[in-house]
Amino acid sequence: MATALVYLDGDPRESALEAVTLARQVGEVVAVTPAALGEDAARTLGRYGVARLVHLETGGVALDAPAAVGQALADAATQLGATAVLLGSTFATKEIAAHAAHHLRAGLLIDVGDLRVHEGRLAGSKRAFGGTWDTSCAVTTECGVATVRPNAVQAEPVATPAEVQTGALTVTAAVPAGLELVGRQEHAGEGGRPPLAEAAVVVAAGRGTFGDFDAVHELADALGAAVGTTRDCVDEGWLPHDAQVGQTGVTVAPRLYIGAGISGAPHHIGGMSASQTIVAINIDAEAPLVEMADFAVVGDLASVLTDAAEAIREHRGGA
Amino acid sequence: MKHVPELESARAFSAEGRTVRSTEDGTLNEVDENAVEAALSLGGDEVIAVTVGPAPAVDAVRRALQMGADRGVHVLDDALAGADYAATATALAAAVRSLGPVDAVVTGMAALDGLGAVVPSLLAAELDLPQLTVAHEVTHADGVVTIEREVAGATETWRAPLPVVLSVTDVANSPRLPKMKEILAARTKEVATVSLADLSLEVGDVASRTQVLEASQRPPRPGPQLVTDDDGQGGRKLAEYLISEGLI
Ligand SMILES: Cc1cc2nc3c(=O)[nH]c(=O)nc-3n(C[C@H](O)[C@H](O)[C@H](O)COP(=O)(O)OP(=O)(O)OC[C@H]3O[C@@H](n4cnc5c(N)ncnc54)[C@H](O)[C@@H]3O)c2cc1C
């Protein structure tokens, strides 16, 4: 049976389990991590059908530069005879994917929402041009590298959990000459909210907030959602750059995207148009985001978001 | 430099699954202006704008020349039609190599049409250079470039000695707006058109490693189910919609 590698940068989150669920379509799944994971992680992965969990042993080379991780992953893929190498779809993982594809001389698919084998080759589909086109693409090489967009599928456990083999795999990796990671500062997590890029529900708000995000946070809390915003709000210093949704920010594709006080500039739409259900709240019924929404409320965002949050809490409480 | 369809224009794929391009609605990929600005501020002897693309792509190079680049190179070859990431990066890397030793290869963080954002990394791999990518802040001193970038919930600072591959975001700088005088002067700047053969590449070297199986236009969105909050019930109606759709 074909082998599909899934790269995980740490303990398996929902998005990793989605990638594993997709990977099962194209081969026996081997999860690869930069450092060893614990037994809990192995058990979770087993429930989702992962056959092997290996961590990369580089003989002391740090796996922080995308070039080094990509090379190590490519070496692992070669040693394990993989026909597919799958990663998440963030700026950081896309860089790793590029280096892995370079070393494997493999075709590269970016941001796919499904995976299959087409005439013996890895294939996947994605939305293009602000969500107005569907495209599907196959690699022409024996092995394919693909980045998988979060929330495209529901993570599904297998009927019979697999007994996961764990171990290390010695691989070659080198950091390009002179390249140095001088510092890395993790941002304080947003009060237990899911990471924006992977969130199943995103509440985004723009300039229409005039800088007051209280109602936005209230609805996000009620929904267990991540908070997103537009570049203009980041420029104003209202929210950090991490929260920017769009072409030069984070690409999101949640099951539910709620955009409040956002006009829907092409730059913003390019980063959220693959969302499954789109809701807009705006005082302007003709804003582009309202026009592309599935459901829209014309009104002041502060009261609409607060009332919606209250109704949702009531529903949850009564359920 | 990448020539891309105007963000606002109607965009489409051809029967072969290639992006339909024309001169009228094409433009320089917006963040590539930040790349030109970054290249100009590195303070080297010469800034050369390089693109791979069909005939209209020369407009992207021209825009860079108006901003102050000294000369341009346009890799133009029918064999590159429908080039994927790998083929594009191979051709770009060969064009860079043909220029002799360079101090830095500067790009935008992503092409805003496709949003692949992988060509800078592929270029770094091809050229075997350290990459400093998705930089929102760039400093250069004594032949060492330091960048700050934000990825996956962290701010990272990276450093590497020249030569490097650098990619910048739209907030890394403010691209200069060329004045009429510079626009006119750019007309006389040289743009060399080079073929694969000129770069000692064979057709097989730039064979795409991916193949478009299908491209179809999605049906237009039907338009929203619209409610107003005039009666103060908008928020409740929104919650009811989410509940009825099984989203809660
Ligand atoms: C190179 C480049 C890259 C960019 N990248 C991005 C990107 O990645 N992401 C991004 O988002 N933008 C990006 N932009 C900016 C983008 O072009 C827009 O300027 C931005 O998205 C607009 O933000 P906004 O919708 O918050 O503000 P506006 O366009 O000002 O819209 C505000 C909206 O709020 C509504 N409103 C006002 N008051 C209320 C109220 N009380 N209640 C409800 N609604 C109200 C208004 O009707 C309006 O529709 C980029 C721009 C450039 C040039």
Short mmCIF file of N, CA, C and O in Angstrom, two decimals, chain A residues 25 38 45 62 81 91 96 129 136 139 147 175 179-180 195 228 238 248 252 270 289 291 299 303 310:
data_model
loop_
_atom_site.label_atom_id
_atom_site.label_comp_id
_atom_site.label_asym_id
_atom_site.label_seq_id
_atom_site.Cartn_x
_atom_site.Cartn_y
_atom_site.Cartn_z
N GLN A 25 -7.05 8.70 2.49
CA GLN A 25 -7.54 8.50 1.12
C GLN A 25 -6.42 8.08 0.17
O GLN A 25 -6.70 7.59 -0.91
N GLY A 38 4.45 12.43 23.09
CA GLY A 38 4.14 11.51 24.18
C GLY A 38 3.15 10.42 23.78
O GLY A 38 2.67 10.38 22.65
N LEU A 45 -3.51 9.71 17.67
CA LEU A 45 -3.23 9.48 16.24
C LEU A 45 -3.70 8.09 15.82
O LEU A 45 -4.23 7.90 14.73
N ALA A 62 19.32 21.94 14.25
CA ALA A 62 18.03 22.49 14.71
C ALA A 62 17.03 22.48 13.56
O ALA A 62 17.37 22.83 12.43
N GLY A 81 9.61 5.60 1.45
CA GLY A 81 8.96 5.31 0.17
C GLY A 81 7.59 5.96 0.04
O GLY A 81 6.66 5.39 -0.53
N PHE A 91 1.88 30.13 6.17
CA PHE A 91 3.10 30.60 5.51
C PHE A 91 4.28 29.72 5.89
O PHE A 91 5.11 29.37 5.06
N ILE A 96 8.13 25.04 4.21
CA ILE A 96 8.69 23.70 4.40
C ILE A 96 8.30 22.81 3.22
O ILE A 96 9.13 22.07 2.67
N PHE A 129 -9.28 32.39 -7.38
CA PHE A 129 -9.82 33.68 -7.78
C PHE A 129 -10.96 34.15 -6.87
O PHE A 129 -12.10 34.31 -7.29
N SER A 136 -8.95 21.56 -9.99
CA SER A 136 -8.30 20.39 -9.41
C SER A 136 -7.05 20.09 -10.22
O SER A 136 -6.97 20.38 -11.41
N VAL A 139 -0.33 15.87 -9.47
CA VAL A 139 1.11 15.95 -9.71
C VAL A 139 1.45 14.98 -10.82
O VAL A 139 0.70 14.03 -11.09
N THR A 147 -0.10 20.99 0.61
CA THR A 147 -0.54 21.62 1.84
C THR A 147 -2.07 21.58 1.86
O THR A 147 -2.72 21.81 0.85
N VAL A 175 21.34 23.56 7.68
CA VAL A 175 20.86 24.93 7.68
C VAL A 175 21.72 25.69 6.67
O VAL A 175 22.94 25.55 6.70
N LEU A 179 22.77 31.31 7.98
CA LEU A 179 21.39 31.65 8.39
C LEU A 179 21.21 31.35 9.87
O LEU A 179 21.58 30.30 10.35
N GLU A 180 20.64 32.31 10.58
CA GLU A 180 20.55 32.20 12.03
C GLU A 180 19.21 32.71 12.55
O GLU A 180 18.78 33.80 12.17
N PRO A 195 -6.38 28.81 17.22
CA PRO A 195 -5.57 29.61 16.30
C PRO A 195 -6.43 30.01 15.08
O PRO A 195 -7.16 29.18 14.54
N GLY A 228 -10.86 37.61 14.03
CA GLY A 228 -10.07 38.10 12.90
C GLY A 228 -10.35 39.56 12.67
O GLY A 228 -11.28 40.13 13.26
N TRP A 238 -5.39 48.48 16.52
CA TRP A 238 -6.50 47.97 17.33
C TRP A 238 -6.32 46.50 17.66
O TRP A 238 -6.74 46.04 18.71
N THR A 248 -2.60 39.33 2.55
CA THR A 248 -1.28 39.52 3.15
C THR A 248 -1.34 39.24 4.65
O THR A 248 -0.45 39.58 5.39
N VAL A 252 -8.09 32.11 5.92
CA VAL A 252 -8.98 31.28 6.74
C VAL A 252 -9.99 30.61 5.84
O VAL A 252 -10.32 31.10 4.76
N GLY A 270 -10.02 37.73 -0.67
CA GLY A 270 -9.06 36.72 -1.13
C GLY A 270 -8.62 35.79 0.00
O GLY A 270 -8.23 34.66 -0.25
N LEU A 289 -19.11 42.53 1.00
CA LEU A 289 -19.16 41.35 1.86
C LEU A 289 -20.61 40.93 2.11
O LEU A 289 -20.91 39.75 2.21
N GLU A 291 -23.00 41.39 -0.06
CA GLU A 291 -23.48 40.81 -1.31
C GLU A 291 -23.01 39.37 -1.51
O GLU A 291 -23.68 38.58 -2.17
N GLY A 299 -27.41 46.51 10.05
CA GLY A 299 -27.59 47.17 11.33
C GLY A 299 -26.26 47.46 11.99
O GLY A 299 -25.20 47.15 11.44
N SER A 303 -24.79 46.26 18.64
CA SER A 303 -26.01 45.68 19.22
C SER A 303 -26.30 44.31 18.60
O SER A 303 -26.72 43.39 19.30
N GLU A 310 -26.05 36.80 23.19
CA GLU A 310 -26.98 36.50 24.28
C GLU A 310 -27.91 35.35 23.89
O GLU A 310 -28.11 34.40 24.65
#
